[in-house]
Amino acid sequence: MGNVESSCYENHLSRFLPEEKTDIDGVFDTLSGLDGSGEVKIGKAPGKAVTLAMLKAHVQEALPEQMTFRLYNGMKSVDLAGKSPGSSEQIVKKQFVVFMSALLKGNVEEKSSIIMRMISSIEGSVKGKQIQEFTEDLITSVVHVLRSRNLLKGWNLEMTQDPASGVKALASQLLSELKLEDGKKLAGPPLMDAMCDQSTIENWVFQVPQISTFLNVIIRQGLLVLHSLPDQANDLVKLVPKCKGIKGRGFVSLLDIPSIIYINSHLPSELQHKWRLLFCSRVHGESFSQLCGQIINQGPCILVLKDLDGYIFGGFASDSWEVKPQFQGDNRCFLFSVSPSLMVYTYTGYNDHYMYLNHGQQTIPNGLGMGGQHDYFGLWIDSNYGKGHSRAKPTCTTYNSPQLSANENFTLDAMEVWAVGDLPEGAVHPLLWQLNTFRNVKHMK
């Protein structure tokens, strides 16, 4: 039995590089050297172990207490041969290493086994309500630890919307992929009482990569394990984009941190590292000419709108906006909803009406549109700034999106536009574009 245990442990240990093993050893030594109040123990016993109090003392304010307790239960659940999982209140080093190996390097089965016990410390199936609570705790903890470790990259909770509603919206979106063995999706009241076994959780973790990504960030940044090694930085780089262009503007975004994380995850990989504010109606004014001047030739952009009914929605434009009578863009474009629900709608292949921007013409529509067709856009902002429509019954032909606004014809309350990725070569400064436009209009007269 001892050989089996040793072999299993060595297999888990072999997944880590030498410098990673050193880091994990150091963290466990630090953890087991605390007395539960944050003070280092004097005269440590030869057999090192970690208690819940020690784990809390190490994490301190970096994670919510409930997530620290879930991590502790996950470590306790690791089954060492000849030792019943959870039979001791102390975590030994082998359990700690296997826990790290399973969640940071393991397959779906290994991850799901521990996630099950993070959801509930009681053996057996878990209720849908418990999965929902775990998912909301997971997202809350990601926002919490990023803020605590100063990793929000220029974003802060004062210049974004309250994350509480975003946590629930993102959790609901992630839970929409939860399916029973017969393929039936769980949502709403049926989810709360449904009993889900490990195979259901395995399929969910496989279908929703954010679960693994969020756990990685929480473990690395919350416990400070492998957090500083270059190879471990990719998840964090892609998770939250660097925020540029807001300094000194008294700007408050229409988005919250969870929705920024979700929308960013759907962008092309090479564009996920940076967002730069181009236009905000409350900063630049409510003018279609001003909007065009700020976004023309600035590279791929994200548009975010809020109507007077409080619905928040928008779209990703994969190419630089140009004023011309033809549709533009490609199949990387998408539309999205933030409130009342969080969802991304990608192209259907039905047509190539991805993006449209025209201004100053008399015979064709003037405005900005995405998806659908003239007069029936999935998202439309009229050149008479402040008016728009989302005519998608039953859905937009280009993106399969439903009506995004509260009413088919809406009045705009606020709008912001973010350039994503690096500034493209040949980008025209907004002031220069406006000057050239003025000269062209004057010349035409």
XYZ file of N, CA and C in Angstrom, residues 70-326:
771
model
N -12.902 26.598 1.190
C -13.086 25.647 0.076
C -11.740 25.045 -0.342
N -10.706 25.851 -0.426
C -9.376 25.337 -0.775
C -8.900 24.323 0.259
N -9.137 24.628 1.517
C -8.767 23.720 2.603
C -9.499 22.385 2.463
N -10.795 22.424 2.184
C -11.557 21.183 1.989
C -11.044 20.396 0.790
N -10.633 21.117 -0.258
C -10.075 20.449 -1.423
C -8.794 19.712 -1.092
N -7.931 20.339 -0.296
C -6.686 19.688 0.122
C -6.970 18.474 1.007
N -7.906 18.633 1.934
C -8.266 17.524 2.837
C -8.814 16.322 2.076
N -9.438 16.582 0.939
C -10.109 15.498 0.197
C -9.141 14.586 -0.537
N -7.881 15.008 -0.647
C -6.894 14.191 -1.370
C -6.719 12.870 -0.643
N -6.923 11.776 -1.372
C -6.920 10.431 -0.806
C -5.510 9.846 -0.858
N -4.882 9.742 0.293
C -3.607 9.045 0.384
C -3.887 7.607 0.798
N -3.238 6.664 0.158
C -3.500 5.241 0.425
C -3.391 4.943 1.911
N -4.420 4.257 2.439
C -4.428 3.904 3.840
C -4.911 5.016 4.741
N -5.338 6.125 4.132
C -5.810 7.258 4.935
C -7.120 7.745 4.330
N -8.159 7.748 5.099
C -9.466 8.193 4.609
C -9.445 9.689 4.340
N -9.899 10.132 3.150
C -9.922 11.559 2.846
C -10.707 12.336 3.899
N -10.138 13.446 4.357
C -10.846 14.299 5.301
C -10.849 13.777 6.729
N -10.122 12.658 6.991
C -10.157 12.089 8.334
C -9.322 12.885 9.329
N -8.436 13.720 8.815
C -7.601 14.546 9.681
C -7.885 16.013 9.412
N -7.720 16.837 10.442
C -7.910 18.273 10.291
C -6.643 18.957 9.802
N -5.602 18.168 9.576
C -4.334 18.728 9.118
C -4.017 18.247 7.699
N -3.387 19.127 6.948
C -2.965 18.800 5.581
C -1.484 18.456 5.609
N -1.131 17.243 5.180
C 0.286 16.878 5.096
C 0.813 17.278 3.728
N 2.122 17.266 3.600
C 2.746 17.788 2.384
C 2.312 17.021 1.138
N 2.170 15.707 1.243
C 1.782 14.927 0.071
C 0.401 15.355 -0.427
N -0.509 15.626 0.495
C -1.841 16.108 0.091
C -1.728 17.469 -0.587
N -0.896 18.329 -0.049
C -0.697 19.666 -0.602
C -0.169 19.577 -2.034
N 0.833 18.728 -2.254
C 1.444 18.597 -3.583
C 0.455 17.992 -4.580
N -0.268 16.946 -4.165
C -1.241 16.317 -5.060
C -2.357 17.302 -5.423
N -2.802 18.087 -4.443
C -3.817 19.120 -4.689
C -3.338 20.097 -5.756
N -2.100 20.584 -5.610
C -1.541 21.529 -6.588
C -1.404 20.874 -7.959
N -0.945 19.649 -7.967
C -0.765 18.925 -9.224
C -2.094 18.730 -9.946
N -3.113 18.319 -9.192
C -4.413 18.035 -9.805
C -5.052 19.285 -10.393
N -5.049 20.390 -9.631
C -5.754 21.586 -10.094
C -4.940 22.430 -11.078
N -3.609 22.413 -10.958
C -2.790 23.233 -11.850
C -2.281 22.463 -13.067
N -2.140 21.145 -12.940
C -1.537 20.359 -14.033
C -2.390 19.166 -14.450
N -3.459 18.891 -13.717
C -4.191 17.646 -13.910
C -5.191 17.650 -15.044
N -5.768 16.468 -15.297
C -6.812 16.328 -16.305
C -8.172 16.670 -15.690
N -9.206 16.604 -16.504
C -10.544 16.993 -16.057
C -11.015 16.118 -14.898
N -10.725 14.828 -14.953
C -11.163 13.918 -13.895
C -10.521 14.284 -12.557
N -9.213 14.560 -12.590
C -8.504 14.910 -11.361
C -9.032 16.224 -10.780
N -9.204 17.212 -11.663
C -9.711 18.510 -11.199
C -11.106 18.367 -10.600
N -11.957 17.637 -11.304
C -13.355 17.531 -10.881
C -13.505 16.834 -9.544
N -12.638 15.859 -9.277
C -12.699 15.147 -8.001
C -12.494 16.111 -6.839
N -11.526 17.016 -6.988
C -11.260 17.990 -5.922
C -12.313 19.089 -5.909
N -12.748 19.530 -7.088
C -13.788 20.569 -7.162
C -15.065 20.097 -6.472
N -15.398 18.818 -6.634
C -16.578 18.270 -5.952
C -16.513 18.528 -4.454
N -15.331 18.328 -3.855
C -15.203 18.507 -2.398
C -15.031 19.986 -2.031
N -14.639 20.801 -2.994
C -14.642 22.249 -2.755
C -16.079 22.780 -2.778
N -16.929 22.126 -3.561
C -18.349 22.499 -3.602
C -19.036 22.054 -2.322
N -18.758 20.803 -1.899
C -19.336 20.267 -0.659
C -18.343 19.302 -0.035
N -18.134 19.430 1.256
C -17.177 18.553 1.947
C -17.747 17.162 2.191
N -19.034 16.983 1.918
C -19.690 15.689 2.131
C -19.551 14.842 0.869
N -19.168 13.598 1.031
C -18.999 12.688 -0.096
C -20.313 12.509 -0.860
N -20.195 12.259 -2.166
C -21.371 11.992 -2.981
C -21.741 13.152 -3.881
N -22.907 13.054 -4.500
C -23.374 14.071 -5.444
C -23.614 15.405 -4.739
N -23.651 16.458 -5.549
C -23.871 17.806 -5.012
C -25.105 18.416 -5.663
N -25.745 19.335 -4.962
C -26.931 20.005 -5.478
C -26.556 21.152 -6.412
N -27.461 21.432 -7.344
C -27.243 22.546 -8.258
C -27.044 23.856 -7.522
N -27.776 24.056 -6.446
C -27.639 25.283 -5.665
C -26.230 25.413 -5.103
N -25.638 24.293 -4.697
C -24.277 24.321 -4.172
C -23.269 24.662 -5.278
N -23.522 24.171 -6.484
C -22.643 24.485 -7.617
C -22.738 25.979 -7.947
N -23.955 26.508 -7.888
C -24.139 27.936 -8.135
C -23.381 28.772 -7.103
N -23.482 28.398 -5.842
C -22.781 29.134 -4.779
C -21.271 29.056 -4.970
N -20.777 27.873 -5.353
C -19.341 27.710 -5.617
C -18.905 28.605 -6.773
N -19.687 28.627 -7.849
C -19.327 29.416 -9.032
C -19.304 30.905 -8.709
N -20.282 31.378 -7.961
C -20.300 32.789 -7.572
C -19.126 33.114 -6.648
N -18.801 32.181 -5.733
C -17.636 32.371 -4.858
C -16.352 32.426 -5.684
N -16.270 31.587 -6.701
C -15.088 31.504 -7.555
C -14.848 32.845 -8.258
N -15.898 33.392 -8.869
C -15.770 34.652 -9.607
C -15.491 35.810 -8.647
N -16.208 35.842 -7.525
C -15.973 36.874 -6.506
C -14.523 36.842 -6.042
N -13.985 35.643 -5.851
C -12.616 35.491 -5.357
C -11.590 35.940 -6.381
N -11.873 35.721 -7.659
C -10.963 36.190 -8.717
C -10.861 37.711 -8.672
N -12.011 38.393 -8.638
C -12.007 39.860 -8.571
C -11.300 40.315 -7.299
N -11.585 39.642 -6.188
C -11.014 40.005 -4.886
C -9.499 39.880 -4.883
N -8.985 38.740 -5.371
C -7.540 38.519 -5.302
C -6.801 39.418 -6.288
N -7.386 39.690 -7.454
C -6.742 40.598 -8.406
C -6.640 42.002 -7.834
N -7.696 42.422 -7.145
C -7.653 43.739 -6.511
C -6.648 43.746 -5.356
N -6.677 42.700 -4.539
C -5.802 42.623 -3.373
C -4.332 42.619 -3.766
N -4.003 41.939 -4.872
C -2.611 41.823 -5.320
C -2.227 42.911 -6.331
N -3.098 43.913 -6.500
C -2.834 45.016 -7.447
C -2.575 44.511 -8.865
N -3.447 43.623 -9.324
C -3.282 43.012 -10.649
C -4.418 43.359 -11.605
N -5.137 44.439 -11.322
C -6.246 44.829 -12.209
C -5.776 45.681 -13.388
N -4.485 45.976 -13.459
C -3.852 46.573 -14.642
C -4.475 47.893 -15.087
N -4.739 48.749 -14.161
C -5.290 50.055 -14.522
C -6.787 50.166 -14.312
N -7.483 49.041 -14.214
C -8.896 49.046 -13.847
C -8.989 49.171 -12.320
N -10.093 49.669 -11.838
C -10.357 49.603 -10.411
C -11.858 49.585 -10.193
N -12.264 49.215 -9.012
C -13.691 49.030 -8.749
C -14.434 50.359 -8.674
N -13.694 51.467 -8.548
C -14.337 52.781 -8.509
C -14.678 53.289 -9.912
N -13.947 52.831 -10.930
C -14.197 53.307 -12.293
C -14.956 52.277 -13.134
N -15.436 51.231 -12.483
C -16.284 50.241 -13.154
C -17.558 50.057 -12.330
N -18.502 49.342 -12.908
C -19.760 49.094 -12.203
C -19.542 48.123 -11.034
N -20.462 48.123 -10.095
C -20.412 47.204 -8.959
C -20.303 45.777 -9.470
N -19.269 45.036 -9.054
C -19.082 43.681 -9.593
C -20.121 42.666 -9.128
N -20.919 43.005 -8.100
C -21.851 42.018 -7.543
C -22.826 41.494 -8.593
N -23.431 42.389 -9.365
C -24.374 41.939 -10.399
C -23.635 41.215 -11.514
N -22.401 41.646 -11.801
C -21.594 40.974 -12.821
C -21.217 39.573 -12.419
N -20.970 39.369 -11.129
C -20.658 38.022 -10.615
C -21.827 37.083 -10.881
N -23.038 37.532 -10.547
C -24.221 36.692 -10.753
C -24.468 36.432 -12.236
N -24.263 37.467 -13.067
C -24.491 37.312 -14.514
C -23.483 36.335 -15.116
N -22.203 36.452 -14.735
C -21.186 35.544 -15.272
C -21.392 34.128 -14.741
N -21.751 34.006 -13.467
C -22.022 32.674 -12.910
C -23.171 32.012 -13.660
N -24.228 32.770 -13.924
C -25.371 32.238 -14.664
C -24.954 31.784 -16.054
N -24.076 32.556 -16.690
C -23.607 32.202 -18.031
C -22.797 30.897 -17.989
N -21.879 30.783 -17.037
C -21.054 29.576 -16.924
C -21.897 28.358 -16.564
N -22.889 28.562 -15.714
C -23.759 27.456 -15.305
C -24.686 27.005 -16.422
N -24.863 27.847 -17.442
C -25.737 27.465 -18.564
C -25.167 26.279 -19.340
N -23.893 25.970 -19.117
C -23.256 24.825 -19.786
C -23.324 23.549 -18.953
N -23.948 23.625 -17.790
C -24.073 22.452 -16.928
C -25.167 21.530 -17.473
N -24.817 20.283 -17.767
C -25.763 19.338 -18.360
C -25.769 18.026 -17.586
N -26.953 17.423 -17.512
C -27.055 16.088 -16.935
C -26.600 15.053 -17.947
N -26.529 13.801 -17.533
C -26.029 12.737 -18.422
C -26.849 12.599 -19.691
N -28.159 12.906 -19.613
C -29.007 12.792 -20.800
C -28.891 13.999 -21.718
N -27.971 14.926 -21.395
C -27.763 16.110 -22.225
C -28.655 17.280 -21.878
N -29.558 17.076 -20.934
C -30.475 18.144 -20.545
C -29.738 19.230 -19.782
N -29.920 20.481 -20.234
C -29.292 21.614 -19.560
C -30.107 22.012 -18.341
N -29.383 22.502 -17.347
C -30.034 22.917 -16.110
C -29.992 24.440 -15.994
N -31.119 25.042 -15.688
C -31.177 26.489 -15.515
C -32.382 26.838 -14.658
N -32.287 27.986 -13.967
C -33.418 28.443 -13.170
C -33.728 27.508 -12.012
N -34.992 27.464 -11.599
C -35.396 26.623 -10.454
C -35.006 25.149 -10.585
N -35.103 24.518 -11.778
C -34.705 23.103 -11.866
C -33.247 22.866 -11.473
N -32.391 23.875 -11.684
C -30.975 23.725 -11.337
C -30.790 23.602 -9.829
N -31.551 24.354 -9.073
C -31.331 24.446 -7.633
C -31.411 23.094 -6.924
N -32.354 22.274 -7.313
C -32.581 21.000 -6.619
C -31.990 19.798 -7.344
N -31.433 20.010 -8.531
C -30.874 18.891 -9.298
C -29.654 18.311 -8.572
N -29.516 16.990 -8.597
C -28.362 16.321 -8.002
C -27.361 16.007 -9.114
N -26.133 16.434 -8.931
C -25.103 16.279 -9.965
C -23.953 15.435 -9.431
N -23.597 14.399 -10.175
C -22.487 13.549 -9.748
C -21.181 14.050 -10.371
N -20.108 13.300 -10.124
C -18.811 13.764 -10.593
C -18.724 13.806 -12.116
N -19.363 12.897 -12.807
C -19.307 12.908 -14.274
C -19.941 14.175 -14.834
N -21.004 14.668 -14.177
C -21.628 15.932 -14.593
C -20.655 17.081 -14.409
N -19.951 17.098 -13.276
C -18.966 18.150 -13.017
C -17.804 18.045 -13.994
N -17.378 16.814 -14.305
C -16.294 16.618 -15.274
C -16.655 17.231 -16.628
N -17.858 16.942 -17.101
C -18.287 17.487 -18.396
C -18.358 19.012 -18.350
N -18.814 19.541 -17.226
C -18.937 20.993 -17.070
C -17.557 21.657 -17.093
N -16.610 21.113 -16.338
C -15.254 21.668 -16.294
C -14.599 21.584 -17.674
N -14.900 20.510 -18.397
C -14.361 20.363 -19.760
C -14.954 21.415 -20.704
N -16.249 21.658 -20.591
C -16.939 22.594 -21.481
C -16.663 24.055 -21.127
N -16.332 24.326 -19.881
C -16.169 25.711 -19.415
C -14.737 25.905 -18.903
N -13.805 26.284 -19.770
C -12.402 26.419 -19.367
C -12.165 27.501 -18.320
N -13.118 28.437 -18.200
C -12.944 29.501 -17.204
C -12.850 28.947 -15.779
N -13.488 27.805 -15.518
C -13.437 27.230 -14.172
C -11.991 26.924 -13.794
N -11.267 26.256 -14.681
C -9.857 25.933 -14.425
C -9.009 27.194 -14.357
N -9.264 28.132 -15.273
C -8.489 29.376 -15.297
C -8.667 30.152 -13.999
N -9.918 30.285 -13.539
C -10.179 31.021 -12.306
C -9.523 30.350 -11.099
N -9.586 29.014 -11.056
C -8.943 28.298 -9.943
C -7.426 28.499 -9.967
N -6.839 28.483 -11.161
C -5.401 28.719 -11.279
C -5.016 30.074 -10.699
N -5.781 31.096 -11.068
C -5.478 32.452 -10.594
C -5.631 32.540 -9.084
N -6.703 31.938 -8.559
C -6.950 31.978 -7.109
C -5.830 31.275 -6.340
N -5.401 30.116 -6.836
C -4.354 29.362 -6.145
C -3.018 30.085 -6.245
N -2.657 30.497 -7.454
C -1.345 31.117 -7.645
C -1.230 32.454 -6.931
N -2.277 33.266 -7.067
C -2.203 34.600 -6.476
C -2.686 34.631 -5.027
N -3.653 33.783 -4.684
C -4.155 33.758 -3.316
C -3.184 33.110 -2.354
N -2.629 31.941 -2.761
C -1.675 31.222 -1.914
C -0.234 31.584 -2.230
N -0.046 32.374 -3.304
C 1.299 32.752 -3.768
C 2.140 31.520 -4.081
N 1.539 30.619 -4.868
C 2.216 29.410 -5.341
C 2.457 29.551 -6.844
N 3.702 29.437 -7.265
C 4.079 29.523 -8.685
C 3.625 30.837 -9.330
N 3.320 31.839 -8.536
C 2.747 33.068 -9.081
C 3.764 33.923 -9.819
N 5.048 33.742 -9.525
C 6.066 34.624 -10.099
C 6.850 33.979 -11.239
N 6.556 32.727 -11.553
C 7.296 32.041 -12.613
C 6.746 32.437 -13.982
N 7.607 32.808 -14.931
C 7.147 33.312 -16.239
C 6.169 32.391 -16.955
N 6.387 31.088 -16.886
C 5.531 30.146 -17.610
C 4.100 30.126 -17.066
N 3.921 30.665 -15.870
C 2.595 30.610 -15.259
C 1.801 31.906 -15.480
N 2.352 32.853 -16.251
C 1.748 34.182 -16.357
C 0.684 34.288 -17.448
N 0.613 33.310 -18.355
C -0.271 33.456 -19.519
C -1.737 33.631 -19.151
N -2.216 32.834 -18.207
C -3.624 32.941 -17.821
C -3.961 34.345 -17.343
N -3.053 34.935 -16.567
C -3.305 36.260 -16.008
C -3.229 37.339 -17.084
N -2.299 37.183 -18.022
C -2.166 38.149 -19.117
C -3.444 38.203 -19.941
N -4.013 37.043 -20.209
C -5.207 36.976 -21.052
C -6.496 37.236 -20.271
N -6.437 37.137 -18.938
C -7.648 37.248 -18.132
C -8.179 38.680 -18.106
N -7.351 39.618 -17.686
C -7.753 41.021 -17.584
C -6.841 41.851 -18.482
N -7.407 42.611 -19.423
C -6.570 43.429 -20.303
C -6.043 44.658 -19.576
N -4.902 45.151 -20.019
C -4.395 46.415 -19.486
C -5.323 47.545 -19.921
N -5.627 48.440 -19.004
C -6.558 49.543 -19.279
C -5.783 50.825 -19.536
N -6.030 51.461 -20.700
C -5.321 52.687 -21.070
C -6.327 53.776 -21.459
N -5.883 55.021 -21.328
C -6.642 56.144 -21.874
C -7.704 56.731 -20.977
N -7.708 56.393 -19.684
C -8.782 56.899 -18.814
C -8.267 57.878 -17.768
N -6.958 58.030 -17.682
C -6.369 58.805 -16.593
C -6.881 60.246 -16.592
N -7.295 60.697 -15.420
C -7.686 62.082 -15.231
C -8.981 62.491 -15.882
N -9.821 61.528 -16.282
C -11.049 61.864 -17.002
C -12.307 61.731 -16.155
N -12.166 61.300 -14.916
C -13.341 61.081 -14.094
C -14.282 60.076 -14.717
N -13.704 59.069 -15.353
C -14.454 58.103 -16.161
C -14.971 56.955 -15.303
N -16.231 56.557 -15.531
C -16.796 55.349 -14.930
C -17.386 54.511 -16.054
N -16.857 53.323 -16.241
C -17.274 52.461 -17.351
C -18.682 51.922 -17.157
N -19.296 51.553 -18.264
C -20.586 50.860 -18.226
C -20.415 49.394 -17.838
N -19.177 48.915 -17.850
C -18.888 47.505 -17.597
C -18.411 47.282 -16.166
N -18.512 46.047 -15.697
C -17.930 45.625 -14.436
C -16.791 44.656 -14.733
N -15.985 44.342 -13.732
C -14.810 43.486 -13.958
C -15.192 42.098 -14.497
N -16.212 41.414 -13.937
C -16.565 40.100 -14.504
C -16.956 40.168 -15.986
N -17.693 41.206 -16.393
C -18.090 41.292 -17.806
C -16.892 41.625 -18.686
N -15.947 42.410 -18.181
C -14.721 42.696 -18.937
C -13.944 41.401 -19.157
N -13.826 40.594 -18.105
C -13.128 39.305 -18.220
C -13.813 38.424 -19.254
N -15.146 38.377 -19.213
C -15.890 37.497 -20.122
C -15.780 37.957 -21.574
N -15.996 39.243 -21.827
C -15.909 39.756 -23.197
C -14.494 39.590 -23.726
N -13.505 39.894 -22.896
C -12.111 39.783 -23.330
C -11.756 38.360 -23.735
N -12.349 37.376 -23.061
C -12.043 35.972 -23.366
C -12.514 35.562 -24.759
N -13.443 36.329 -25.359
C -13.953 36.002 -26.681
C -13.228 36.753 -27.803
N -12.315 37.640 -27.441
C -11.543 38.353 -28.460
C -10.474 37.437 -29.045
N -10.017 37.724 -30.266
C -8.850 36.991 -30.777
C -7.693 37.098 -29.786
N -6.952 36.020 -29.616
C -5.927 35.935 -28.587
C -4.948 37.098 -28.616
N -4.586 37.544 -29.821
C -3.575 38.590 -29.941
C -4.085 39.976 -29.539
N -5.382 40.088 -29.258
C -5.968 41.375 -28.894
C -6.371 41.451 -27.416
N -6.114 40.400 -26.666
C -6.638 40.317 -25.303
C -5.798 41.041 -24.250
N -4.646 41.562 -24.617
C -3.736 42.104 -23.602
C -3.981 43.570 -23.257
N -4.713 44.306 -24.099
C -4.847 45.746 -23.839
C -6.154 46.301 -24.391
N -6.821 47.155 -23.580
C -7.961 47.956 -24.030
C -7.593 49.430 -23.864
N -7.947 50.248 -24.854
C -7.645 51.681 -24.813
C -8.920 52.466 -25.103
N -9.324 53.321 -24.185
C -10.564 54.072 -24.356
C -10.437 55.066 -25.507
N -11.354 54.946 -26.472
C -11.392 55.868 -27.607
C -12.483 56.919 -27.450
N -13.648 56.478 -26.985
C -14.797 57.374 -26.951
C -15.669 57.061 -25.745
N -16.122 58.110 -25.083
C -17.100 57.993 -24.014
C -18.041 59.183 -24.149
N -19.328 58.910 -24.313
C -20.289 59.990 -24.557
C -20.304 61.001 -23.416
N -20.005 60.546 -22.198
C -20.033 61.462 -21.059
C -18.741 62.260 -20.927
N -17.733 61.894 -21.724
C -16.472 62.638 -21.748
C -16.347 63.447 -23.033
N -16.637 62.821 -24.176
C -16.444 63.457 -25.483
C -17.687 64.172 -26.012
N -18.826 63.921 -25.379
C -20.052 64.562 -25.845
C -20.892 63.637 -26.702
N -22.160 63.982 -26.864
C -23.107 63.153 -27.606
C -23.213 63.665 -29.034
N -22.298 63.189 -29.857
C -22.205 63.649 -31.244
C -21.734 62.501 -32.121
N -22.436 62.237 -33.217
C -22.037 61.161 -34.116
C -20.722 61.506 -34.815
N -20.542 62.770 -35.170
C -19.277 63.185 -35.791
C -18.114 62.977 -34.835
N -18.339 63.296 -33.560
C -17.294 63.090 -32.560
C -16.995 61.602 -32.400
N -18.038 60.774 -32.406
C -17.864 59.325 -32.326
C -17.014 58.833 -33.487
N -17.389 59.222 -34.710
C -16.630 58.791 -35.892
C -15.184 59.253 -35.801
N -14.998 60.513 -35.393
C -13.652 61.054 -35.313
C -12.759 60.308 -34.352
N -13.351 59.745 -33.290
C -12.556 59.043 -32.275
C -12.250 57.602 -32.650
N -13.066 56.978 -33.504
C -12.898 55.530 -33.732
C -12.353 55.165 -35.110
N -12.357 56.096 -36.066
C -11.886 55.789 -37.417
C -10.410 55.399 -37.404
N -10.083 54.313 -38.088
C -8.703 53.851 -38.285
C -7.936 53.628 -36.980
N -8.634 53.196 -35.938
C -7.986 52.974 -34.647
C -7.807 51.493 -34.323
N -8.047 50.626 -35.310
C -7.895 49.200 -35.067
C -9.177 48.569 -34.553
N -9.148 47.274 -34.240
C -10.331 46.581 -33.709
C -10.867 47.269 -32.456
N -12.198 47.284 -32.321
C -12.842 48.028 -31.232
C -13.963 47.228 -30.583
N -14.241 47.582 -29.345
C -15.428 47.100 -28.641
C -16.337 48.292 -28.385
N -17.595 48.185 -28.814
C -18.600 49.213 -28.553
C -19.499 48.743 -27.420
N -19.765 49.626 -26.470
C -20.656 49.303 -25.355
C -21.718 50.392 -25.265
N -23.005 49.986 -25.268
C -24.122 50.922 -25.229
C -25.005 50.635 -24.024
N -25.631 51.678 -23.528
C -26.644 51.536 -22.500
C -27.868 52.321 -22.928
N -29.050 51.665 -22.961
C -30.259 52.384 -23.328
C -30.931 52.955 -22.080
N -31.962 53.752 -22.298
C -32.616 54.422 -21.171
C -33.321 53.452 -20.231
N -33.520 52.211 -20.662
C -34.139 51.198 -19.800
C -33.112 50.419 -18.991
N -31.835 50.766 -19.151
C -30.792 50.122 -18.358
C -30.178 48.892 -18.989
N -30.606 48.527 -20.196
C -29.988 47.386 -20.883
C -28.608 47.808 -21.380
N -27.621 46.922 -21.195
C -26.252 47.192 -21.640
C -25.859 46.111 -22.645
N -25.344 46.522 -23.798
C -25.049 45.596 -24.887
C -24.036 46.234 -25.822
N -23.583 45.493 -26.819
C -22.601 46.068 -27.734
C -22.090 45.071 -28.738
N -20.920 45.379 -29.290
C -20.355 44.519 -30.321
C -18.855 44.679 -30.425
N -18.213 43.660 -30.982
C -16.775 43.699 -31.271
C -16.586 43.835 -32.768
N -15.845 44.873 -33.174
C -15.527 45.113 -34.584
C -14.092 44.668 -34.817
N -13.896 43.691 -35.692
C -12.587 43.060 -35.863
C -11.605 43.888 -36.674
N -12.100 44.857 -37.441
C -11.253 45.724 -38.263
C -11.424 47.170 -37.836
N -10.490 48.015 -38.281
C -10.663 49.449 -38.075
C -11.937 49.925 -38.763
N -12.650 50.815 -38.096
C -13.837 51.395 -38.720
C -13.421 52.350 -39.840
N -14.137 52.268 -40.961
C -13.962 53.201 -42.073
C -15.332 53.700 -42.506
N -15.382 54.964 -42.913
C -16.629 55.502 -43.437
C -16.723 55.134 -44.906
N -17.693 54.268 -45.240
C -17.888 53.868 -46.629
C -19.246 53.192 -46.750
N -19.795 53.122 -47.949
C -21.164 52.594 -48.115
C -21.258 51.072 -48.121
N -20.124 50.369 -47.995
C -20.146 48.908 -48.013
C -19.989 48.353 -46.593
